mmCIF file of C-alpha atoms in Angstrom:
data_model
loop_
_atom_site.group_PDB
_atom_site.id
_atom_site.type_symbol
_atom_site.label_atom_id
_atom_site.label_comp_id
_atom_site.label_asym_id
_atom_site.label_seq_id
_atom_site.Cartn_x
_atom_site.Cartn_y
_atom_site.Cartn_z
ATOM 1 C CA UNK D 22 0.000 0.000 0.000
ATOM 2 C CA UNK D 23 1.052 3.596 -0.571
ATOM 3 C CA UNK D 24 1.838 5.959 2.282
ATOM 4 C CA UNK D 25 -0.836 8.517 3.109
ATOM 5 C CA UNK D 26 -0.728 12.093 4.426
ATOM 6 C CA UNK D 27 -1.998 13.596 7.647
ATOM 7 C CA UNK D 28 -2.659 17.272 6.971
ATOM 8 C CA UNK D 29 -2.680 19.684 9.909
ATOM 9 C CA UNK D 30 -3.939 23.235 9.671
ATOM 10 C CA UNK D 31 -5.613 25.674 12.070
ATOM 11 C CA UNK D 32 -9.028 27.106 11.316
ATOM 12 C CA UNK D 33 -9.091 30.327 9.373
ATOM 13 C CA UNK D 34 -9.032 33.660 11.153
ATOM 14 C CA UNK D 35 -8.164 32.396 14.642
ATOM 15 C CA UNK D 36 -4.388 31.939 14.459
ATOM 16 C CA UNK D 37 -1.636 32.454 11.864
ATOM 17 C CA UNK D 38 -1.737 29.784 9.197
ATOM 18 C CA UNK D 39 0.787 27.047 9.788
ATOM 19 C CA UNK D 40 0.384 23.667 8.144
ATOM 20 C CA UNK D 41 2.533 20.690 7.371
ATOM 21 C CA UNK D 42 2.146 17.353 5.687
ATOM 22 C CA UNK D 43 3.423 14.301 7.544
ATOM 23 C CA UNK D 44 3.741 10.818 5.996
ATOM 24 C CA UNK D 45 2.724 8.589 8.890
ATOM 25 C CA UNK D 46 0.840 5.450 7.970
ATOM 26 C CA UNK D 47 -0.476 3.305 5.186
ATOM 27 C CA UNK D 48 -3.634 4.260 3.370
ATOM 28 C CA UNK D 49 -6.730 2.194 4.107
ATOM 29 C CA UNK D 50 -9.860 1.875 2.034
ATOM 30 C CA UNK D 51 -11.634 4.847 3.626
ATOM 31 C CA UNK D 52 -8.985 7.338 2.496
ATOM 32 C CA UNK D 53 -6.892 9.887 4.441
ATOM 33 C CA UNK D 54 -7.181 10.940 8.069
ATOM 34 C CA UNK D 55 -6.874 14.716 8.205
ATOM 35 C CA UNK D 56 -6.298 16.472 11.524
ATOM 36 C CA UNK D 57 -6.956 20.188 12.004
ATOM 37 C CA UNK D 58 -6.964 22.606 14.938
ATOM 38 C CA UNK D 59 -9.879 24.986 15.545
ATOM 39 C CA UNK D 60 -10.555 27.761 18.040
ATOM 40 C CA UNK D 61 -14.275 28.470 17.523
ATOM 41 C CA UNK D 62 -16.741 25.856 18.763
ATOM 42 C CA UNK D 63 -19.661 27.524 16.982
ATOM 43 C CA UNK D 64 -18.036 26.839 13.602
ATOM 44 C CA UNK D 65 -18.087 23.106 14.367
ATOM 45 C CA UNK D 66 -21.468 22.972 16.114
ATOM 46 C CA UNK D 67 -23.317 21.017 13.418
ATOM 47 C CA UNK D 68 -20.617 18.333 13.195
ATOM 48 C CA UNK D 69 -20.203 18.316 16.966
ATOM 49 C CA UNK D 70 -23.898 17.695 17.577
ATOM 50 C CA UNK D 71 -23.923 14.971 14.940
ATOM 51 C CA UNK D 72 -21.120 13.178 16.791
ATOM 52 C CA UNK D 73 -23.063 13.636 20.046
ATOM 53 C CA UNK D 74 -25.548 11.173 18.578
ATOM 54 C CA UNK D 75 -23.092 8.280 18.921
ATOM 55 C CA UNK D 76 -24.324 6.490 22.046
ATOM 56 C CA UNK D 77 -20.777 5.485 23.010
ATOM 57 C CA UNK D 78 -19.612 9.109 23.303
ATOM 58 C CA UNK D 79 -19.557 10.575 26.792
ATOM 59 C CA UNK D 80 -21.930 13.366 27.684
ATOM 60 C CA UNK D 81 -18.925 15.198 29.164
ATOM 61 C CA UNK D 82 -17.648 16.037 25.677
ATOM 62 C CA UNK D 83 -21.069 16.965 24.286
ATOM 63 C CA UNK D 84 -21.505 20.410 22.731
ATOM 64 C CA UNK D 85 -23.859 21.774 25.393
ATOM 65 C CA UNK D 86 -21.767 20.478 28.306
ATOM 66 C CA UNK D 87 -18.606 22.059 26.872
ATOM 67 C CA UNK D 88 -20.423 25.291 25.998
ATOM 68 C CA UNK D 89 -21.603 25.664 29.596
ATOM 69 C CA UNK D 90 -18.083 25.014 30.901
ATOM 70 C CA UNK D 91 -16.348 27.493 28.593
ATOM 71 C CA UNK D 92 -18.983 30.162 29.262
ATOM 72 C CA UNK D 93 -18.589 29.948 33.035
ATOM 73 C CA UNK D 94 -14.814 29.441 33.103
ATOM 74 C CA UNK D 95 -13.706 31.662 30.226
ATOM 75 C CA UNK D 96 -11.611 28.828 28.800
ATOM 76 C CA UNK D 97 -9.664 29.232 25.580
ATOM 77 C CA UNK D 98 -10.527 26.311 23.337
ATOM 78 C CA UNK D 99 -8.180 24.175 21.277
ATOM 79 C CA UNK D 100 -10.380 21.795 19.313
ATOM 80 C CA UNK D 101 -8.697 18.914 17.519
ATOM 81 C CA UNK D 102 -10.802 17.675 14.600
ATOM 82 C CA UNK D 103 -10.121 14.510 12.640
ATOM 83 C CA UNK D 104 -11.722 13.637 9.324
ATOM 84 C CA UNK D 105 -11.790 10.417 7.349
ATOM 85 C CA UNK D 106 -11.937 11.514 3.754
ATOM 86 C CA UNK D 107 -14.637 14.197 3.815
ATOM 87 C CA UNK D 108 -16.477 12.842 6.838
ATOM 88 C CA UNK D 109 -15.742 14.027 10.417
ATOM 89 C CA UNK D 110 -14.086 11.231 12.369
ATOM 90 C CA UNK D 111 -13.553 12.732 15.818
ATOM 91 C CA UNK D 112 -13.522 15.933 17.875
ATOM 92 C CA UNK D 113 -11.374 16.385 20.987
ATOM 93 C CA UNK D 114 -12.103 19.678 22.816
ATOM 94 C CA UNK D 115 -9.157 20.867 24.937
ATOM 95 C CA UNK D 116 -8.520 23.758 27.274
ATOM 96 C CA UNK D 117 -5.028 24.768 28.441
ATOM 97 C CA UNK D 118 -4.173 24.733 32.133
ATOM 98 C CA UNK D 119 -1.351 27.223 32.553
ATOM 99 C CA UNK D 120 0.453 25.879 35.594
ATOM 100 C CA UNK D 121 3.507 27.314 37.281
ATOM 101 C CA UNK D 122 5.917 24.988 35.470
ATOM 102 C CA UNK D 123 3.907 23.334 32.675
ATOM 103 C CA UNK D 124 1.100 24.204 30.279
ATOM 104 C CA UNK D 125 -1.213 21.188 30.089
ATOM 105 C CA UNK D 126 -3.905 20.653 27.454
ATOM 106 C CA UNK D 127 -6.807 18.713 29.006
ATOM 107 C CA UNK D 128 -10.253 17.762 27.824
ATOM 108 C CA UNK D 129 -12.676 20.483 28.871
ATOM 109 C CA UNK D 130 -13.789 20.243 32.492
ATOM 110 C CA UNK D 131 -11.843 17.057 33.217
ATOM 111 C CA UNK D 132 -11.752 17.789 36.938
ATOM 112 C CA UNK D 133 -15.530 17.262 37.048
ATOM 113 C CA UNK D 134 -15.851 14.518 34.431
ATOM 114 C CA UNK D 135 -16.772 11.011 35.516
ATOM 115 C CA UNK D 136 -15.956 9.576 32.084
ATOM 116 C CA UNK D 137 -14.061 10.942 29.085
ATOM 117 C CA UNK D 138 -14.291 9.402 25.632
ATOM 118 C CA UNK D 139 -13.841 12.306 23.260
ATOM 119 C CA UNK D 140 -16.286 12.412 20.369
ATOM 120 C CA UNK D 141 -15.895 9.728 17.731
ATOM 121 C CA UNK D 142 -18.110 8.981 14.769
ATOM 122 C CA UNK D 143 -19.262 5.547 13.741
ATOM 123 C CA UNK D 144 -16.622 5.647 10.997
ATOM 124 C CA UNK D 145 -13.954 5.401 13.709
ATOM 125 C CA UNK D 146 -14.884 1.758 14.249
ATOM 126 C CA UNK D 147 -13.601 0.366 10.893
ATOM 127 C CA UNK D 148 -10.535 2.648 10.895
ATOM 128 C CA UNK D 149 -7.437 0.664 11.921
ATOM 129 C CA UNK D 150 -6.712 1.671 15.511
ATOM 130 C CA UNK D 151 -2.938 1.785 14.967
ATOM 131 C CA UNK D 152 -3.445 4.236 12.107
ATOM 132 C CA UNK D 153 -5.868 6.319 14.140
ATOM 133 C CA UNK D 154 -3.435 6.341 17.080
ATOM 134 C CA UNK D 155 -0.546 7.425 14.859
ATOM 135 C CA UNK D 156 -2.570 10.185 13.220
ATOM 136 C CA UNK D 157 -3.786 11.499 16.546
ATOM 137 C CA UNK D 158 -0.518 11.405 18.468
ATOM 138 C CA UNK D 159 1.620 12.743 15.615
ATOM 139 C CA UNK D 160 -0.954 15.358 14.747
ATOM 140 C CA UNK D 161 -1.237 16.656 18.293
ATOM 141 C CA UNK D 162 2.539 16.666 18.749
ATOM 142 C CA UNK D 163 3.064 18.600 15.526
ATOM 143 C CA UNK D 164 0.530 21.293 16.250
ATOM 144 C CA UNK D 165 -0.349 21.719 19.931
ATOM 145 C CA UNK D 166 3.243 22.226 21.057
ATOM 146 C CA UNK D 167 2.687 25.912 20.256
ATOM 147 C CA UNK D 168 0.168 26.061 23.086
ATOM 148 C CA UNK D 169 1.050 23.348 25.625
ATOM 149 C CA UNK D 170 3.916 21.269 26.963
ATOM 150 C CA UNK D 171 1.907 18.109 27.509
ATOM 151 C CA UNK D 172 -1.510 16.720 26.564
ATOM 152 C CA UNK D 173 -3.524 14.805 29.153
ATOM 153 C CA UNK D 174 -6.390 12.566 28.032
ATOM 154 C CA UNK D 175 -7.505 11.150 31.348
ATOM 155 C CA UNK D 176 -10.310 8.825 32.478
ATOM 156 C CA UNK D 177 -10.518 7.085 29.095
ATOM 157 C CA UNK D 178 -12.007 3.557 29.112
ATOM 158 C CA UNK D 179 -10.226 0.801 27.207
ATOM 159 C CA UNK D 180 -13.610 -0.866 26.679
ATOM 160 C CA UNK D 181 -16.911 0.988 26.699
ATOM 161 C CA UNK D 182 -20.451 -0.226 26.010
ATOM 162 C CA UNK D 183 -19.149 -3.590 24.831
ATOM 163 C CA UNK D 184 -16.545 -2.349 22.337
ATOM 164 C CA UNK D 185 -12.898 -1.239 22.447
ATOM 165 C CA UNK D 186 -12.504 2.521 22.640
ATOM 166 C CA UNK D 187 -10.984 4.059 19.474
ATOM 167 C CA UNK D 188 -8.033 5.305 21.580
ATOM 168 C CA UNK D 189 -7.308 1.853 23.006
ATOM 169 C CA UNK D 190 -4.244 1.502 20.753
ATOM 170 C CA UNK D 191 -2.647 4.669 22.162
ATOM 171 C CA UNK D 192 -0.231 3.840 25.008
ATOM 172 C CA UNK D 193 -1.412 4.974 28.426
ATOM 173 C CA UNK D 194 -1.262 4.231 32.145
ATOM 174 C CA UNK D 195 -3.987 2.905 34.413
ATOM 175 C CA UNK D 196 -5.918 5.601 36.270
ATOM 176 C CA UNK D 197 -5.760 5.087 40.053
ATOM 177 C CA UNK D 198 -9.579 5.037 40.124
ATOM 178 C CA UNK D 199 -12.125 2.901 38.298
ATOM 179 C CA UNK D 200 -15.763 3.751 37.583
ATOM 180 C CA UNK D 201 -18.751 1.621 38.531
ATOM 181 C CA UNK D 202 -22.018 0.846 36.741
ATOM 182 C CA UNK D 203 -25.258 -1.053 37.264
ATOM 183 C CA UNK D 204 -27.125 -2.364 34.188
ATOM 184 C CA UNK D 205 -30.865 -1.627 34.382
ATOM 185 C CA UNK D 206 -32.951 -4.509 33.049
ATOM 186 C CA UNK D 207 -36.355 -2.941 32.467
ATOM 187 C CA UNK D 208 -37.892 -3.543 35.891
ATOM 188 C CA UNK D 209 -36.681 -3.037 39.437
ATOM 189 C CA UNK D 210 -37.276 -6.715 40.185
ATOM 190 C CA UNK D 211 -35.019 -7.905 37.334
ATOM 191 C CA UNK D 212 -32.414 -5.242 38.117
ATOM 192 C CA UNK D 213 -32.213 -6.170 41.797
ATOM 193 C CA UNK D 214 -31.911 -9.848 40.859
ATOM 194 C CA UNK D 215 -28.319 -9.041 39.835
ATOM 195 C CA UNK D 216 -27.654 -8.062 43.450
ATOM 196 C CA UNK D 217 -28.800 -9.289 46.843
ATOM 197 C CA UNK D 218 -32.405 -8.282 46.197
ATOM 198 C CA UNK D 219 -33.729 -9.404 49.588
ATOM 199 C CA UNK D 220 -31.130 -7.389 51.495
ATOM 200 C CA UNK D 221 -31.599 -4.341 49.268
ATOM 201 C CA UNK D 222 -35.377 -4.284 49.805
ATOM 202 C CA UNK D 223 -34.932 -4.804 53.553
ATOM 203 C CA UNK D 224 -32.625 -1.784 53.773
ATOM 204 C CA UNK D 225 -35.162 0.307 51.860
ATOM 205 C CA UNK D 226 -37.992 -0.725 54.222
ATOM 206 C CA UNK D 227 -35.877 0.092 57.294
ATOM 207 C CA UNK D 228 -35.073 3.534 55.853
ATOM 208 C CA UNK D 229 -38.745 4.255 55.178
ATOM 209 C CA UNK D 230 -39.794 3.024 58.630
ATOM 210 C CA UNK D 231 -37.338 5.354 60.347
ATOM 211 C CA UNK D 232 -38.449 8.294 58.232
ATOM 212 C CA UNK D 233 -42.115 7.494 58.844
ATOM 213 C CA UNK D 234 -41.397 7.801 62.567
ATOM 214 C CA UNK D 235 -40.555 11.499 62.100
ATOM 215 C CA UNK D 236 -43.340 12.310 59.629
ATOM 216 C CA UNK D 237 -42.396 10.610 56.360
ATOM 217 C CA UNK D 238 -40.700 11.775 53.191
ATOM 218 C CA UNK D 239 -41.206 12.527 49.497
ATOM 219 C CA UNK D 240 -38.988 11.738 46.530
ATOM 220 C CA UNK D 241 -38.363 14.891 44.488
ATOM 221 C CA UNK D 242 -37.255 15.207 40.843
ATOM 222 C CA UNK D 243 -36.436 18.748 39.679
ATOM 223 C CA UNK D 244 -35.066 19.943 36.322
ATOM 224 C CA UNK D 245 -35.746 23.351 34.779
ATOM 225 C CA UNK D 246 -37.317 25.018 37.811
ATOM 226 C CA UNK D 247 -36.228 27.346 40.646
ATOM 227 C CA UNK D 248 -36.570 24.281 42.854
ATOM 228 C CA UNK D 249 -33.675 22.635 40.992
ATOM 229 C CA UNK D 250 -31.407 25.638 41.590
ATOM 230 C CA UNK D 251 -32.386 25.684 45.271
ATOM 231 C CA UNK D 252 -31.575 21.979 45.585
ATOM 232 C CA UNK D 253 -28.203 22.542 43.918
ATOM 233 C CA UNK D 254 -27.345 25.276 46.435
ATOM 234 C CA UNK D 255 -28.360 22.924 49.245
ATOM 235 C CA UNK D 256 -26.041 20.289 47.779
ATOM 236 C CA UNK D 257 -23.140 22.763 47.792
ATOM 237 C CA UNK D 258 -23.751 23.474 51.500
ATOM 238 C CA UNK D 259 -24.054 19.805 52.427
ATOM 239 C CA UNK D 260 -20.977 18.834 50.435
ATOM 240 C CA UNK D 261 -18.899 21.675 51.892
ATOM 241 C CA UNK D 262 -19.760 20.459 55.404
ATOM 242 C CA UNK D 263 -18.802 16.905 54.453
ATOM 243 C CA UNK D 264 -15.453 17.934 52.943
ATOM 244 C CA UNK D 265 -14.675 20.008 56.022
ATOM 245 C CA UNK D 266 -15.475 17.084 58.340
ATOM 246 C CA UNK D 267 -13.104 14.868 56.337
ATOM 247 C CA UNK D 268 -10.369 17.474 56.196
ATOM 248 C CA UNK D 269 -10.510 17.585 52.395
ATOM 249 C CA UNK D 270 -10.583 20.552 50.004
ATOM 250 C CA UNK D 271 -14.026 21.447 48.688
ATOM 251 C CA UNK D 272 -14.101 20.410 45.021
ATOM 252 C CA UNK D 273 -17.151 22.645 44.442
ATOM 253 C CA UNK D 274 -15.915 25.744 46.242
ATOM 254 C CA UNK D 275 -15.008 27.920 43.242
ATOM 255 C CA UNK D 276 -17.694 30.332 42.078
ATOM 256 C CA UNK D 277 -17.153 29.464 38.398
ATOM 257 C CA UNK D 278 -17.601 25.749 39.111
ATOM 258 C CA UNK D 279 -20.854 26.429 40.954
ATOM 259 C CA UNK D 280 -21.997 28.678 38.108
ATOM 260 C CA UNK D 281 -21.229 25.864 35.673
ATOM 261 C CA UNK D 282 -23.516 23.371 37.413
ATOM 262 C CA UNK D 283 -26.266 25.991 37.667
ATOM 263 C CA UNK D 284 -25.867 26.586 33.908
ATOM 264 C CA UNK D 285 -26.479 22.876 33.226
ATOM 265 C CA UNK D 286 -29.938 22.964 34.818
ATOM 266 C CA UNK D 287 -32.637 23.160 32.190
ATOM 267 C CA UNK D 288 -30.235 22.335 29.336
ATOM 268 C CA UNK D 289 -31.384 19.352 27.301
ATOM 269 C CA UNK D 290 -29.259 17.407 24.871
ATOM 270 C CA UNK D 291 -30.375 17.655 21.247
ATOM 271 C CA UNK D 292 -30.258 15.079 18.514
ATOM 272 C CA UNK D 293 -30.994 11.380 18.252
ATOM 273 C CA UNK D 294 -30.089 10.476 21.837
ATOM 274 C CA UNK D 295 -31.813 13.275 23.723
ATOM 275 C CA UNK D 296 -31.372 13.663 27.465
ATOM 276 C CA UNK D 297 -30.640 16.269 30.136
ATOM 277 C CA UNK D 298 -27.395 17.696 31.423
ATOM 278 C CA UNK D 299 -28.438 17.979 35.066
ATOM 279 C CA UNK D 300 -31.466 16.740 36.932
ATOM 280 C CA UNK D 301 -31.692 17.186 40.716
ATOM 281 C CA UNK D 302 -33.130 14.322 42.754
ATOM 282 C CA UNK D 303 -33.778 14.538 46.492
ATOM 283 C CA UNK D 304 -35.344 13.033 49.589
ATOM 284 C CA UNK D 305 -37.346 15.719 51.406
ATOM 285 C CA UNK D 306 -38.927 15.293 54.820
ATOM 286 C CA UNK D 307 -42.569 15.766 55.774
ATOM 287 C CA UNK D 308 -44.124 16.209 59.202
ATOM 288 C CA UNK D 309 -42.216 17.940 61.996
ATOM 289 C CA UNK D 310 -39.244 18.619 59.691
ATOM 290 C CA UNK D 311 -41.354 19.698 56.725
ATOM 291 C CA UNK D 312 -39.221 20.739 53.753
ATOM 292 C CA UNK D 313 -35.848 19.591 55.139
ATOM 293 C CA UNK D 314 -33.775 18.014 52.344
ATOM 294 C CA UNK D 315 -31.696 15.121 53.655
ATOM 295 C CA UNK D 316 -30.249 13.598 50.460
ATOM 296 C CA UNK D 317 -29.451 15.016 47.015
ATOM 297 C CA UNK D 318 -28.083 13.538 43.782
ATOM 298 C CA UNK D 319 -27.384 15.198 40.465
ATOM 299 C CA UNK D 320 -28.019 13.023 37.399
ATOM 300 C CA UNK D 321 -27.116 13.503 33.739
ATOM 301 C CA UNK D 322 -28.676 11.491 30.923
ATOM 302 C CA UNK D 323 -27.524 10.833 27.370
ATOM 303 C CA UNK D 324 -29.555 8.256 25.492
ATOM 304 C CA UNK D 325 -29.871 5.155 27.676
ATOM 305 C CA UNK D 326 -26.913 6.079 29.913
ATOM 306 C CA UNK D 327 -27.425 7.958 33.203
ATOM 307 C CA UNK D 328 -24.473 9.227 35.245
ATOM 308 C CA UNK D 329 -24.653 10.217 38.902
ATOM 309 C CA UNK D 330 -22.534 13.369 38.883
ATOM 310 C CA UNK D 331 -22.590 14.026 42.619
ATOM 311 C CA UNK D 332 -24.432 13.324 45.841
ATOM 312 C CA UNK D 333 -24.707 14.511 49.428
ATOM 313 C CA UNK D 334 -26.667 13.937 52.619
ATOM 314 C CA UNK D 335 -27.641 16.057 55.614
ATOM 315 C CA UNK D 336 -25.706 14.442 58.446
ATOM 316 C CA UNK D 337 -27.448 16.461 61.154
ATOM 317 C CA UNK D 338 -30.841 14.796 60.933
ATOM 318 C CA UNK D 339 -32.128 11.292 60.135
ATOM 319 C CA UNK D 340 -28.668 10.103 59.112
ATOM 320 C CA UNK D 341 -29.450 6.684 60.612
ATOM 321 C CA UNK D 342 -32.164 6.251 57.980
ATOM 322 C CA UNK D 343 -29.511 5.932 55.224
ATOM 323 C CA UNK D 344 -31.183 8.609 53.067
ATOM 324 C CA UNK D 345 -28.526 8.356 50.353
ATOM 325 C CA UNK D 346 -29.203 4.640 49.880
ATOM 326 C CA UNK D 347 -32.945 5.302 49.821
ATOM 327 C CA UNK D 348 -32.469 7.978 47.162
ATOM 328 C CA UNK D 349 -30.459 5.610 44.953
ATOM 329 C CA UNK D 350 -33.203 3.010 45.287
ATOM 330 C CA UNK D 351 -35.901 5.479 44.225
ATOM 331 C CA UNK D 352 -33.877 6.884 41.317
ATOM 332 C CA UNK D 353 -33.008 3.452 39.939
ATOM 333 C CA UNK D 354 -36.587 2.267 40.395
ATOM 334 C CA UNK D 355 -37.875 5.243 38.376
ATOM 335 C CA UNK D 356 -35.245 4.952 35.643
ATOM 336 C CA UNK D 357 -35.983 1.252 35.138
ATOM 337 C CA UNK D 358 -39.282 2.389 33.642
ATOM 338 C CA UNK D 359 -37.737 5.119 31.459
ATOM 339 C CA UNK D 360 -35.696 2.972 29.024
ATOM 340 C CA UNK D 361 -32.392 3.557 30.799
ATOM 341 C CA UNK D 362 -29.972 0.663 30.276
ATOM 342 C CA UNK D 363 -27.012 1.757 32.402
ATOM 343 C CA UNK D 364 -26.888 3.615 35.715
ATOM 344 C CA UNK D 365 -23.373 4.960 36.216
ATOM 345 C CA UNK D 366 -22.180 5.685 39.752
ATOM 346 C CA UNK D 367 -19.123 7.466 38.359
ATOM 347 C CA UNK D 368 -15.430 7.409 39.136
ATOM 348 C CA UNK D 369 -14.015 6.513 42.543
ATOM 349 C CA UNK D 370 -14.036 3.329 44.596
ATOM 350 C CA UNK D 371 -16.537 3.550 47.452
ATOM 351 C CA UNK D 372 -18.231 0.727 49.416
ATOM 352 C CA UNK D 373 -21.732 1.913 48.489
ATOM 353 C CA UNK D 374 -20.816 1.754 44.780
ATOM 354 C CA UNK D 375 -19.543 -1.789 45.059
ATOM 355 C CA UNK D 376 -22.724 -2.768 46.919
ATOM 356 C CA UNK D 377 -24.852 -1.542 44.008
ATOM 357 C CA UNK D 378 -22.726 -2.256 40.943
ATOM 358 C CA UNK D 379 -22.010 -5.353 38.911
ATOM 359 C CA UNK D 380 -19.686 -3.654 36.405
ATOM 360 C CA UNK D 381 -16.286 -2.130 37.138
ATOM 361 C CA UNK D 382 -14.746 -0.129 34.296
ATOM 362 C CA UNK D 383 -11.008 0.390 34.373
ATOM 363 C CA UNK D 384 -9.870 3.771 33.090
ATOM 364 C CA UNK D 385 -6.638 4.911 31.459
ATOM 365 C CA UNK D 386 -4.720 8.173 31.285
ATOM 366 C CA UNK D 387 -2.998 9.007 27.995
ATOM 367 C CA UNK D 388 -0.120 11.455 28.442
ATOM 368 C CA UNK D 389 1.470 12.953 25.324
ATOM 369 C CA UNK D 390 4.563 15.131 25.923
ATOM 370 C CA UNK D 391 4.972 17.852 23.309
ATOM 371 C CA UNK D 392 8.104 19.730 24.430
ATOM 372 C CA UNK D 393 11.255 18.930 26.447
ATOM 373 C CA UNK D 394 9.505 20.432 29.456
ATOM 374 C CA UNK D 395 6.515 18.248 28.623
ATOM 375 C CA UNK D 396 8.602 15.091 28.937
ATOM 376 C CA UNK D 397 9.448 16.153 32.482
ATOM 377 C CA UNK D 398 5.757 16.805 33.157
ATOM 378 C CA UNK D 399 4.841 13.379 31.790
ATOM 379 C CA UNK D 400 7.395 11.766 34.100
ATOM 380 C CA UNK D 401 5.871 13.585 37.076
ATOM 381 C CA UNK D 402 2.355 12.482 36.068
ATOM 382 C CA UNK D 403 3.464 8.848 35.738
ATOM 383 C CA UNK D 404 5.127 8.964 39.166
ATOM 384 C CA UNK D 405 2.053 10.531 40.803
ATOM 385 C CA UNK D 406 -0.258 7.934 39.248
ATOM 386 C CA UNK D 407 1.952 5.058 40.379
ATOM 387 C CA UNK D 408 2.136 6.467 43.901
ATOM 388 C CA UNK D 409 -1.642 6.846 44.109
ATOM 389 C CA UNK D 410 -2.165 3.275 42.932
ATOM 390 C CA UNK D 411 0.256 1.940 45.547
ATOM 391 C CA UNK D 412 -1.350 3.975 48.327
ATOM 392 C CA UNK D 413 -4.894 2.987 47.421
ATOM 393 C CA UNK D 414 -3.932 -0.665 47.117
ATOM 394 C CA UNK D 415 -2.827 -0.620 50.771
ATOM 395 C CA UNK D 416 -5.952 0.032 52.846
ATOM 396 C CA UNK D 417 -4.064 0.681 56.102
ATOM 397 C CA UNK D 418 -1.650 3.138 54.503
ATOM 398 C CA UNK D 419 -4.478 4.878 52.617
ATOM 399 C CA UNK D 420 -6.412 5.416 55.851
ATOM 400 C CA UNK D 421 -3.221 6.793 57.456
ATOM 401 C CA UNK D 422 -2.781 9.282 54.593
ATOM 402 C CA UNK D 423 -6.399 10.384 54.946
ATOM 403 C CA UNK D 424 -5.947 10.954 58.698
ATOM 404 C CA UNK D 425 -2.829 13.026 58.055
ATOM 405 C CA UNK D 426 -4.746 15.175 55.571
ATOM 406 C CA UNK D 427 -7.477 15.737 58.150
ATOM 407 C CA UNK D 428 -4.933 16.777 60.787
ATOM 408 C CA UNK D 429 -3.282 19.236 58.387
ATOM 409 C CA UNK D 430 -6.659 20.708 57.499
ATOM 410 C CA UNK D 431 -7.605 21.061 61.179
ATOM 411 C CA UNK D 432 -4.286 22.776 61.954
ATOM 412 C CA UNK D 433 -4.774 25.152 59.034
ATOM 413 C CA UNK D 434 -8.208 26.137 60.356
ATOM 414 C CA UNK D 435 -6.757 26.711 63.860
ATOM 415 C CA UNK D 436 -3.960 28.874 62.468
ATOM 416 C CA UNK D 437 -6.471 31.038 60.620
#
């Protein structure tokens, strides 16, 4: 076979024109893979939304999710677009984190993404993965080094929805955390049959009995209403209290991050696999504690895949009723009747996730150094990932590290 070209050029009007042609791989039947860099998401909106329709693409790289993030964070976009012949093959939306020592290009909003896949079209499936990997890595290295020292594609599954991910041929390292999912089988009875159904129902009845003793509860679902925004603010307060109790930094403290989640409320995905970017679910008390919200979860839906983005409980009242577990039961029960096939508990290994989930998805981090400084950054990232894996594999040591973090946090508060 003859060698093919991989053409790289920025979009017009955004940056000075700079293109090169790189012979990288053999031609396959579908033609050339062309990689280009763009700086205006609106110019790619039609293609972007079309790729959103692929059910295997994560909601976290969808057009509306990324638009909300860039609007609230003021991010400068670097959008890598790949085409197979004339057809769009993939879109990878990056923002640049300008650190003290390194500039790192990351997928938009990675710090709050439970799963990253990028956006790949159906045509990515027949494309030879080695060729796709070569085009992507060489293309990024040739062009993004003007803007970043290293590229981080983190939380990428090797396998997703029963198929290898298109980036599975690109070398990477195992992420210290996995994600956890529960298949929904049409009814709550069939879904619970995958688990210890008897124990799960017993826990639900105990929770309801304890809540009935103080006046009962209601299960609340809120989307595009003031109630949803009020529930989100309650979540921020509950989560801040929980982080403080654990001696951990509040991941939702920044005003722009809070504005981002508020911006997601009432935004619905468009296209073939419609859904919602953020739906607030809650357990709210009746009776003597009328209106008190004791458990909150934020859900996102794309097609038949629902992700739990976050959750919190009020630990000051009725904590012995396990309101978080009760909320998961009610959400899953409802979604079983709404054609959802997969309930995703997200990234991070927690006992409650393992008690609910039958699927554990291992995730990978792909680190592409672009400059000499980037190679140093990649080495640091590899060392940090290895250290985290070792620590988390040793339960005793991990608990010790957590206690030390709590002590440091407590001392910092005292000093203030």
